[in-house]
């Protein structure tokens, strides 16, 4: 790669440059055939590619040929840069290339902008597309035929020329080779239709899918409407009986309404007649009331005179009554005093009786105590002299002390064992918690694996149950066994190791891997990946330089040092991904990146947030770099250290053994303690017996002494009953004297009360005559008053009744008018109602009876409402509308089915012919390689047009059967061969202007590579085929070349000859002279 500031160069000026210049001219050549120019270029073929400050190029122009263009050059010289230029220059997305996601990354490092110009052949005038890329803001400026344009206009122009850089069947960059085999059958069919099918084929396919989608929608709509129509009809049939019952109920309700209209008129007429009769009754009652009042006036005057005479006497009698009450109160007080004195005498007598009882009790206790002393002295005399038991008690005490010492020692041992058991339990709980945490983290990792690849998760479960089937070590997917030390570093490991390898099983032996894949992939049909570790371990392979030599640039570790893994897994990663030689840096590394990339022998490195890939040119020695952002980690942030887990499990087993030993020692100590306890109890019982025998005599002497002291105290505490009796009599005599004085006062108050009572009796006798006369007058007057009150009540009731009847009449009239909806001022029954009323009963009883009958009949129709009828009528209209809509949808569905049938004929028959042609050529290519392959149109259901797909099946060994081409079943080289031959089968159909295949031969073995190369040359060099770009870093020796080929050699270095000084004839002459 030429460095910045060096002289600009033009690469690959071919011997056919003059013809190419002619082809790049005005484009006035005549066509020898449809879409072909005189020089053999197909419409849309690339005539010239100009790159300026683009990736590895300062300035370079490429003139491809019309047929096969073999672009050859060492790694890092810029072959893939030409592919990038074709893609981006034709408005392709950066995602197609699988490199940097920003277009500014494709500008040469150190430059602010770069450009790509592509000339496409088009009869009547070539198409010139220029794209100027600005690093700042990743902005592009487009030119179409030297006029400013938009990207959309360029995309439309490219599409019109049938160029599809997003179609892997037409444009297959290096980073997308593996994705071709990952394409689903449906995606492959669509890509093939776009690439080699007629322009209308893909449109017909899309139209069919749209028609089918709309057909399904219409079918669903028709089913829904038919179902709704049937439901509506069924509901109306169920509701028809309710509607008939509703109308029958309505007839009864109408009759009830007429009866209710007539009833207030009848009630009004009855009330009006009653009101007229009530007015006569009221006049008669008023006349009787007036006559009765005039006859009672003299008696009332006489009663008033007697009352005036009785009032002074009644006042005097009240005074006497009050005096009597006061005298009675004083008598009661004296009586209470006498009662208290009686109780005081009783208390004195009771106190003397208590003293008598207490003295009798003392004499009895003295007698009992003397008897007890005599008994104790007799028992003491019987005991006599006995031998001394003190030596026996001392011997028992000595043995008890020995037992206590032994028990204390055992308690200490038990405490030590208990503390040891607590420590063991704590360690056990801690290890269990730690192991549970590890299991939880492993479960999370397994859940992530299941979410991303359920087949791999299923295979893991099978492996765990069948590990005994394998002779060597077998490891679960790498993402489960890799443990990153720091979760922040997991993103580097995930970005460096592909996900296909992260979910791959690792085997120590190849035969174990083949046995495993035969079971899970062939028998269980699971899509899994598997690898086997190198025979010679690479896990400890040293890096090319120590990490300390890179610390000044911000590097802190190699990728291998960031995680732990089993030896076979680490060996595979070191061998495959060179993780032992990939340094990881920080922000300092990013800041010094220009210096870092100059460090020799660095191929891949990581800064804090980016990955850098470095390639060194074989010719110039210059280094080209590409960088991409480091994606966040998804799977390895949860680390489980397998070694630590195993060590913890071993510790757990050792602790459980220690706990069992501790339990055994504790049980032995408990048995010894029980033996000592039994002996201790026996000795204590013996000691108790001896102690009781020794202290019995002393206890008897102490009891006798205590009883004698108690007896002396009781004899000294006696009571003099004679003296107490004299004191009691004196107290009772004093209380009796007080009672005599109280009785004298009581008699005085009694006499006063008797005198007052007699005076009151005399006054009462004086009022008897007047009271009798008054009572007679009151009786006569009350009789007249009762009659008067009755007449007044009758008159009041008549007034109230009249007012109520009058108000009732008005209310009934108003109600009758309102019910009949009569206007204001109209008080007569309308003529139309007269006719209806005349057919109904005339009395209230008959009307009520008929109303009750009609209401009972109406109430028999329960559960009915007007909503039922409204819903019935509304549903009838909906049924009518639904029938019309269903007819319309059925007609539309039939139309769609006719359209689908026609579109299917237009699409499927040509497609089958196209697939048959592809299959014929694909099978011939495989047959020429002594292998087998076929291409067919696959569909599980002929009516599901979005499920149609192209299925590729291949067989590379005679001992196997045809297997579908997938990203899992075939090896990388086998997939490359299959992909290349499929593209060559498409090449001869020649409906796209050009095809690009970048380094597809890298995974092939030499035999297959030579066979494929021959097929490519034979196919791509035919006159009827389109332009073909085949990019490769190497070629085998003694290959067969064709004259129609164009070999574009890409060189790079500081001593390159400028292209404008290149002389092909002079070079050949010099070569022939040197040839011996």
PDB file of C-alpha atoms in Angstrom, residues 165-396:
ATOM      1  CA  UNK A 165     -24.992  -6.107  -4.869  1.00  0.00           C
ATOM      2  CA  UNK A 166     -27.135  -7.229  -1.911  1.00  0.00           C
ATOM      3  CA  UNK A 167     -27.843 -10.583  -3.601  1.00  0.00           C
ATOM      4  CA  UNK A 168     -25.344 -13.260  -2.499  1.00  0.00           C
ATOM      5  CA  UNK A 169     -26.000 -15.122  -5.765  1.00  0.00           C
ATOM      6  CA  UNK A 170     -24.517 -12.134  -7.626  1.00  0.00           C
ATOM      7  CA  UNK A 171     -22.181 -10.466  -5.180  1.00  0.00           C
ATOM      8  CA  UNK A 172     -20.346 -12.665  -2.642  1.00  0.00           C
ATOM      9  CA  UNK A 173     -17.678 -10.747  -0.664  1.00  0.00           C
ATOM     10  CA  UNK A 174     -15.040 -12.517   1.407  1.00  0.00           C
ATOM     11  CA  UNK A 175     -16.751 -11.974   4.770  1.00  0.00           C
ATOM     12  CA  UNK A 176     -20.110 -13.284   3.410  1.00  0.00           C
ATOM     13  CA  UNK A 177     -18.896 -16.572   1.880  1.00  0.00           C
ATOM     14  CA  UNK A 178     -19.936 -18.496   4.999  1.00  0.00           C
ATOM     15  CA  UNK A 179     -23.372 -16.853   5.024  1.00  0.00           C
ATOM     16  CA  UNK A 180     -24.318 -18.323   1.627  1.00  0.00           C
ATOM     17  CA  UNK A 181     -24.612 -21.781   3.182  1.00  0.00           C
ATOM     18  CA  UNK A 182     -26.628 -20.246   6.039  1.00  0.00           C
ATOM     19  CA  UNK A 183     -29.240 -18.862   3.653  1.00  0.00           C
ATOM     20  CA  UNK A 184     -32.613 -20.519   4.073  1.00  0.00           C
ATOM     21  CA  UNK A 185     -34.249 -22.252   1.131  1.00  0.00           C
ATOM     22  CA  UNK A 186     -36.703 -19.354   0.843  1.00  0.00           C
ATOM     23  CA  UNK A 187     -33.928 -16.733   0.791  1.00  0.00           C
ATOM     24  CA  UNK A 188     -31.972 -18.742  -1.793  1.00  0.00           C
ATOM     25  CA  UNK A 189     -35.030 -18.942  -4.065  1.00  0.00           C
ATOM     26  CA  UNK A 190     -35.607 -15.188  -3.888  1.00  0.00           C
ATOM     27  CA  UNK A 191     -31.923 -14.468  -4.534  1.00  0.00           C
ATOM     28  CA  UNK A 192     -31.930 -16.845  -7.513  1.00  0.00           C
ATOM     29  CA  UNK A 193     -35.105 -15.299  -8.945  1.00  0.00           C
ATOM     30  CA  UNK A 194     -33.599 -11.836  -8.706  1.00  0.00           C
ATOM     31  CA  UNK A 195     -30.256 -12.989 -10.136  1.00  0.00           C
ATOM     32  CA  UNK A 196     -31.103 -15.200 -13.141  1.00  0.00           C
ATOM     33  CA  UNK A 197     -34.879 -15.250 -13.436  1.00  0.00           C
ATOM     34  CA  UNK A 198     -36.822 -13.057 -15.851  1.00  0.00           C
ATOM     35  CA  UNK A 199     -37.538  -9.602 -14.389  1.00  0.00           C
ATOM     36  CA  UNK A 200     -41.195 -10.481 -13.994  1.00  0.00           C
ATOM     37  CA  UNK A 201     -40.545 -13.783 -12.171  1.00  0.00           C
ATOM     38  CA  UNK A 202     -39.778 -12.237  -8.771  1.00  0.00           C
ATOM     39  CA  UNK A 203     -42.620  -9.763  -9.283  1.00  0.00           C
ATOM     40  CA  UNK A 204     -45.004 -12.679 -10.009  1.00  0.00           C
ATOM     41  CA  UNK A 205     -43.731 -14.446  -6.864  1.00  0.00           C
ATOM     42  CA  UNK A 206     -44.349 -11.356  -4.727  1.00  0.00           C
ATOM     43  CA  UNK A 207     -47.736 -10.928  -6.401  1.00  0.00           C
ATOM     44  CA  UNK A 208     -48.602 -14.551  -5.625  1.00  0.00           C
ATOM     45  CA  UNK A 209     -47.604 -14.141  -1.970  1.00  0.00           C
ATOM     46  CA  UNK A 210     -49.706 -10.976  -1.778  1.00  0.00           C
ATOM     47  CA  UNK A 211     -52.648 -12.705  -3.467  1.00  0.00           C
ATOM     48  CA  UNK A 212     -52.310 -15.671  -1.122  1.00  0.00           C
ATOM     49  CA  UNK A 213     -52.182 -13.384   1.916  1.00  0.00           C
ATOM     50  CA  UNK A 214     -55.294 -11.553   0.738  1.00  0.00           C
ATOM     51  CA  UNK A 215     -56.947 -14.887  -0.095  1.00  0.00           C
ATOM     52  CA  UNK A 216     -56.338 -16.094   3.469  1.00  0.00           C
ATOM     53  CA  UNK A 217     -57.658 -12.799   4.791  1.00  0.00           C
ATOM     54  CA  UNK A 218     -60.773 -13.089   2.603  1.00  0.00           C
ATOM     55  CA  UNK A 219     -61.262 -16.727   3.628  1.00  0.00           C
ATOM     56  CA  UNK A 220     -61.050 -15.703   7.270  1.00  0.00           C
ATOM     57  CA  UNK A 221     -63.445 -12.810   6.650  1.00  0.00           C
ATOM     58  CA  UNK A 222     -65.907 -15.107   4.840  1.00  0.00           C
ATOM     59  CA  UNK A 223     -65.689 -17.680   7.632  1.00  0.00           C
ATOM     60  CA  UNK A 224     -66.207 -14.986  10.244  1.00  0.00           C
ATOM     61  CA  UNK A 225     -69.174 -13.450   8.399  1.00  0.00           C
ATOM     62  CA  UNK A 226     -70.749 -16.851   7.689  1.00  0.00           C
ATOM     63  CA  UNK A 227     -70.330 -17.794  11.313  1.00  0.00           C
ATOM     64  CA  UNK A 228     -71.763 -14.452  12.438  1.00  0.00           C
ATOM     65  CA  UNK A 229     -74.688 -14.836  10.000  1.00  0.00           C
ATOM     66  CA  UNK A 230     -75.477 -18.319  11.287  1.00  0.00           C
ATOM     67  CA  UNK A 231     -75.270 -17.102  14.892  1.00  0.00           C
ATOM     68  CA  UNK A 232     -77.630 -14.179  14.137  1.00  0.00           C
ATOM     69  CA  UNK A 233     -80.142 -16.480  12.485  1.00  0.00           C
ATOM     70  CA  UNK A 234     -80.002 -18.947  15.362  1.00  0.00           C
ATOM     71  CA  UNK A 235     -80.459 -16.138  17.881  1.00  0.00           C
ATOM     72  CA  UNK A 236     -83.483 -14.752  15.994  1.00  0.00           C
ATOM     73  CA  UNK A 237     -85.027 -18.212  15.806  1.00  0.00           C
ATOM     74  CA  UNK A 238     -84.555 -18.558  19.557  1.00  0.00           C
ATOM     75  CA  UNK A 239     -86.006 -15.062  20.154  1.00  0.00           C
ATOM     76  CA  UNK A 240     -89.039 -15.392  17.824  1.00  0.00           C
ATOM     77  CA  UNK A 241     -91.187 -17.005  20.557  1.00  0.00           C
ATOM     78  CA  UNK A 242     -90.174 -14.239  22.969  1.00  0.00           C
ATOM     79  CA  UNK A 243     -91.233 -11.600  20.417  1.00  0.00           C
ATOM     80  CA  UNK A 244     -94.677 -13.196  20.018  1.00  0.00           C
ATOM     81  CA  UNK A 245     -95.066 -13.354  23.791  1.00  0.00           C
ATOM     82  CA  UNK A 246     -93.934  -9.712  23.988  1.00  0.00           C
ATOM     83  CA  UNK A 247     -96.743  -8.566  21.644  1.00  0.00           C
ATOM     84  CA  UNK A 248     -99.290 -10.614  23.592  1.00  0.00           C
ATOM     85  CA  UNK A 249     -98.070  -9.012  26.785  1.00  0.00           C
ATOM     86  CA  UNK A 250     -98.330  -5.596  25.112  1.00  0.00           C
ATOM     87  CA  UNK A 251    -102.054  -6.176  24.390  1.00  0.00           C
ATOM     88  CA  UNK A 252    -102.675  -6.844  28.072  1.00  0.00           C
ATOM     89  CA  UNK A 253    -100.636  -3.765  29.009  1.00  0.00           C
ATOM     90  CA  UNK A 254    -102.675  -1.613  26.590  1.00  0.00           C
ATOM     91  CA  UNK A 255    -105.914  -2.792  28.237  1.00  0.00           C
ATOM     92  CA  UNK A 256    -104.376  -2.092  31.651  1.00  0.00           C
ATOM     93  CA  UNK A 257    -103.514   1.421  30.438  1.00  0.00           C
ATOM     94  CA  UNK A 258    -107.165   2.111  29.413  1.00  0.00           C
ATOM     95  CA  UNK A 259    -108.445   0.730  32.756  1.00  0.00           C
ATOM     96  CA  UNK A 260    -105.981   2.922  34.601  1.00  0.00           C
ATOM     97  CA  UNK A 261    -107.246   5.920  32.618  1.00  0.00           C
ATOM     98  CA  UNK A 262    -110.887   5.201  33.494  1.00  0.00           C
ATOM     99  CA  UNK A 263    -110.233   4.387  37.157  1.00  0.00           C
ATOM    100  CA  UNK A 264    -109.369   8.009  38.234  1.00  0.00           C
ATOM    101  CA  UNK A 265    -112.558   9.277  36.521  1.00  0.00           C
ATOM    102  CA  UNK A 266    -114.682   6.781  38.456  1.00  0.00           C
ATOM    103  CA  UNK A 267    -112.819   7.616  41.673  1.00  0.00           C
ATOM    104  CA  UNK A 268    -113.407  11.331  41.002  1.00  0.00           C
ATOM    105  CA  UNK A 269    -117.146  10.838  40.530  1.00  0.00           C
ATOM    106  CA  UNK A 270    -117.446   8.794  43.766  1.00  0.00           C
ATOM    107  CA  UNK A 271    -115.528  11.432  45.722  1.00  0.00           C
ATOM    108  CA  UNK A 272    -117.617  14.259  44.266  1.00  0.00           C
ATOM    109  CA  UNK A 273    -120.912  12.567  45.333  1.00  0.00           C
ATOM    110  CA  UNK A 274    -119.478  11.944  48.811  1.00  0.00           C
ATOM    111  CA  UNK A 275    -118.446  15.591  49.124  1.00  0.00           C
ATOM    112  CA  UNK A 276    -122.003  16.851  48.389  1.00  0.00           C
ATOM    113  CA  UNK A 277    -123.472  14.589  51.144  1.00  0.00           C
ATOM    114  CA  UNK A 278    -120.800  15.740  53.626  1.00  0.00           C
ATOM    115  CA  UNK A 279    -121.756  19.420  53.282  1.00  0.00           C
ATOM    116  CA  UNK A 280    -125.357  18.694  54.700  1.00  0.00           C
ATOM    117  CA  UNK A 281    -123.955  16.723  57.650  1.00  0.00           C
ATOM    118  CA  UNK A 282    -121.702  19.623  58.625  1.00  0.00           C
ATOM    119  CA  UNK A 283    -124.583  22.150  58.822  1.00  0.00           C
ATOM    120  CA  UNK A 284    -126.619  19.886  61.224  1.00  0.00           C
ATOM    121  CA  UNK A 285    -123.642  19.402  63.552  1.00  0.00           C
ATOM    122  CA  UNK A 286    -123.095  23.177  63.860  1.00  0.00           C
ATOM    123  CA  UNK A 287    -126.700  23.759  65.017  1.00  0.00           C
ATOM    124  CA  UNK A 288    -126.478  21.069  67.789  1.00  0.00           C
ATOM    125  CA  UNK A 289    -123.174  22.495  69.064  1.00  0.00           C
ATOM    126  CA  UNK A 290    -124.661  25.988  69.528  1.00  0.00           C
ATOM    127  CA  UNK A 291    -127.689  24.769  71.591  1.00  0.00           C
ATOM    128  CA  UNK A 292    -125.494  22.654  73.956  1.00  0.00           C
ATOM    129  CA  UNK A 293    -123.173  25.575  74.767  1.00  0.00           C
ATOM    130  CA  UNK A 294    -126.115  27.807  75.823  1.00  0.00           C
ATOM    131  CA  UNK A 295    -127.486  25.143  78.322  1.00  0.00           C
ATOM    132  CA  UNK A 296    -124.146  24.732  80.282  1.00  0.00           C
ATOM    133  CA  UNK A 297    -123.447  28.400  81.247  1.00  0.00           C
ATOM    134  CA  UNK A 298    -125.301  28.523  84.815  1.00  0.00           C
ATOM    135  CA  UNK A 299    -123.564  25.370  86.161  1.00  0.00           C
ATOM    136  CA  UNK A 300    -120.121  26.743  85.355  1.00  0.00           C
ATOM    137  CA  UNK A 301    -120.800  29.922  87.409  1.00  0.00           C
ATOM    138  CA  UNK A 302    -121.816  27.930  90.540  1.00  0.00           C
ATOM    139  CA  UNK A 303    -118.730  25.683  90.326  1.00  0.00           C
ATOM    140  CA  UNK A 304    -116.562  28.820  90.305  1.00  0.00           C
ATOM    141  CA  UNK A 305    -118.146  30.127  93.523  1.00  0.00           C
ATOM    142  CA  UNK A 306    -117.479  26.844  95.446  1.00  0.00           C
ATOM    143  CA  UNK A 307    -113.818  26.864  94.268  1.00  0.00           C
ATOM    144  CA  UNK A 308    -113.342  30.348  95.780  1.00  0.00           C
ATOM    145  CA  UNK A 309    -114.536  29.065  99.248  1.00  0.00           C
ATOM    146  CA  UNK A 310    -112.315  25.921  99.203  1.00  0.00           C
ATOM    147  CA  UNK A 311    -108.989  27.595  98.377  1.00  0.00           C
ATOM    148  CA  UNK A 312    -108.187  29.086 101.974  1.00  0.00           C
ATOM    149  CA  UNK A 313    -109.002  25.747 103.647  1.00  0.00           C
ATOM    150  CA  UNK A 314    -106.732  23.851 101.261  1.00  0.00           C
ATOM    151  CA  UNK A 315    -103.834  26.211 102.080  1.00  0.00           C
ATOM    152  CA  UNK A 316    -104.200  25.559 105.843  1.00  0.00           C
ATOM    153  CA  UNK A 317    -104.301  21.809 105.258  1.00  0.00           C
ATOM    154  CA  UNK A 318    -101.051  22.004 103.298  1.00  0.00           C
ATOM    155  CA  UNK A 319     -99.339  23.748 106.258  1.00  0.00           C
ATOM    156  CA  UNK A 320    -100.567  21.045 108.693  1.00  0.00           C
ATOM    157  CA  UNK A 321     -99.310  18.346 106.318  1.00  0.00           C
ATOM    158  CA  UNK A 322     -95.821  19.881 106.274  1.00  0.00           C
ATOM    159  CA  UNK A 323     -95.706  20.054 110.135  1.00  0.00           C
ATOM    160  CA  UNK A 324     -96.754  16.378 110.353  1.00  0.00           C
ATOM    161  CA  UNK A 325     -93.955  15.418 107.949  1.00  0.00           C
ATOM    162  CA  UNK A 326     -91.374  17.297 110.041  1.00  0.00           C
ATOM    163  CA  UNK A 327     -92.519  15.564 113.308  1.00  0.00           C
ATOM    164  CA  UNK A 328     -92.431  12.176 111.589  1.00  0.00           C
ATOM    165  CA  UNK A 329     -88.888  12.846 110.405  1.00  0.00           C
ATOM    166  CA  UNK A 330     -87.709  13.582 113.972  1.00  0.00           C
ATOM    167  CA  UNK A 331     -89.400  10.388 115.259  1.00  0.00           C
ATOM    168  CA  UNK A 332     -87.507   8.394 112.621  1.00  0.00           C
ATOM    169  CA  UNK A 333     -84.194   9.943 113.669  1.00  0.00           C
ATOM    170  CA  UNK A 334     -84.762   8.919 117.320  1.00  0.00           C
ATOM    171  CA  UNK A 335     -85.737   5.417 116.232  1.00  0.00           C
ATOM    172  CA  UNK A 336     -82.425   5.149 114.283  1.00  0.00           C
ATOM    173  CA  UNK A 337     -80.493   6.218 117.408  1.00  0.00           C
ATOM    174  CA  UNK A 338     -82.247   3.476 119.437  1.00  0.00           C
ATOM    175  CA  UNK A 339     -81.309   0.888 116.795  1.00  0.00           C
ATOM    176  CA  UNK A 340     -77.668   1.931 116.938  1.00  0.00           C
ATOM    177  CA  UNK A 341     -77.609   1.548 120.734  1.00  0.00           C
ATOM    178  CA  UNK A 342     -79.094  -1.961 120.366  1.00  0.00           C
ATOM    179  CA  UNK A 343     -76.268  -2.883 117.959  1.00  0.00           C
ATOM    180  CA  UNK A 344     -73.643  -1.410 120.327  1.00  0.00           C
ATOM    181  CA  UNK A 345     -74.862  -3.699 123.163  1.00  0.00           C
ATOM    182  CA  UNK A 346     -74.644  -6.704 120.779  1.00  0.00           C
ATOM    183  CA  UNK A 347     -71.033  -5.781 119.844  1.00  0.00           C
ATOM    184  CA  UNK A 348     -70.027  -5.665 123.547  1.00  0.00           C
ATOM    185  CA  UNK A 349     -71.542  -9.066 124.155  1.00  0.00           C
ATOM    186  CA  UNK A 350     -69.779 -10.492 121.039  1.00  0.00           C
ATOM    187  CA  UNK A 351     -66.366  -9.198 122.194  1.00  0.00           C
ATOM    188  CA  UNK A 352     -66.780 -10.981 125.548  1.00  0.00           C
ATOM    189  CA  UNK A 353     -67.790 -14.201 123.774  1.00  0.00           C
ATOM    190  CA  UNK A 354     -64.607 -14.005 121.616  1.00  0.00           C
ATOM    191  CA  UNK A 355     -62.442 -13.707 124.756  1.00  0.00           C
ATOM    192  CA  UNK A 356     -64.074 -16.832 126.170  1.00  0.00           C
ATOM    193  CA  UNK A 357     -63.396 -18.773 122.939  1.00  0.00           C
ATOM    194  CA  UNK A 358     -59.776 -17.598 122.780  1.00  0.00           C
ATOM    195  CA  UNK A 359     -59.066 -18.717 126.342  1.00  0.00           C
ATOM    196  CA  UNK A 360     -60.584 -22.175 125.681  1.00  0.00           C
ATOM    197  CA  UNK A 361     -58.394 -22.543 122.568  1.00  0.00           C
ATOM    198  CA  UNK A 362     -55.251 -21.610 124.566  1.00  0.00           C
ATOM    199  CA  UNK A 363     -55.960 -24.256 127.145  1.00  0.00           C
ATOM    200  CA  UNK A 364     -56.412 -26.877 124.389  1.00  0.00           C
ATOM    201  CA  UNK A 365     -53.076 -25.972 122.691  1.00  0.00           C
ATOM    202  CA  UNK A 366     -51.250 -26.187 126.031  1.00  0.00           C
ATOM    203  CA  UNK A 367     -52.626 -29.691 126.537  1.00  0.00           C
ATOM    204  CA  UNK A 368     -51.575 -30.790 123.006  1.00  0.00           C
ATOM    205  CA  UNK A 369     -48.050 -29.370 123.364  1.00  0.00           C
ATOM    206  CA  UNK A 370     -47.461 -31.218 126.676  1.00  0.00           C
ATOM    207  CA  UNK A 371     -48.583 -34.460 125.037  1.00  0.00           C
ATOM    208  CA  UNK A 372     -46.192 -33.940 122.046  1.00  0.00           C
ATOM    209  CA  UNK A 373     -43.268 -33.279 124.401  1.00  0.00           C
ATOM    210  CA  UNK A 374     -43.966 -36.532 126.200  1.00  0.00           C
ATOM    211  CA  UNK A 375     -44.042 -38.460 122.868  1.00  0.00           C
ATOM    212  CA  UNK A 376     -40.730 -36.917 121.630  1.00  0.00           C
ATOM    213  CA  UNK A 377     -38.989 -37.705 124.926  1.00  0.00           C
ATOM    214  CA  UNK A 378     -40.195 -41.307 124.669  1.00  0.00           C
ATOM    215  CA  UNK A 379     -38.844 -41.583 121.050  1.00  0.00           C
ATOM    216  CA  UNK A 380     -35.504 -40.075 122.091  1.00  0.00           C
ATOM    217  CA  UNK A 381     -35.222 -42.634 124.849  1.00  0.00           C
ATOM    218  CA  UNK A 382     -35.914 -45.459 122.381  1.00  0.00           C
ATOM    219  CA  UNK A 383     -33.171 -44.411 119.860  1.00  0.00           C
ATOM    220  CA  UNK A 384     -30.267 -45.174 122.260  1.00  0.00           C
ATOM    221  CA  UNK A 385     -26.620 -45.239 121.121  1.00  0.00           C
ATOM    222  CA  UNK A 386     -25.763 -46.152 117.465  1.00  0.00           C
ATOM    223  CA  UNK A 387     -22.439 -46.531 115.541  1.00  0.00           C
ATOM    224  CA  UNK A 388     -20.876 -43.414 113.845  1.00  0.00           C
ATOM    225  CA  UNK A 389     -21.727 -43.156 110.043  1.00  0.00           C
ATOM    226  CA  UNK A 390     -19.315 -40.259 109.339  1.00  0.00           C
ATOM    227  CA  UNK A 391     -16.578 -42.434 107.664  1.00  0.00           C
ATOM    228  CA  UNK A 392     -19.159 -43.905 105.271  1.00  0.00           C
ATOM    229  CA  UNK A 393     -20.434 -40.415 104.358  1.00  0.00           C
ATOM    230  CA  UNK A 394     -16.820 -39.243 103.717  1.00  0.00           C
ATOM    231  CA  UNK A 395     -16.179 -42.194 101.391  1.00  0.00           C
ATOM    232  CA  UNK A 396     -19.384 -41.438  99.435  1.00  0.00           C
TER     233      UNK A 396
END
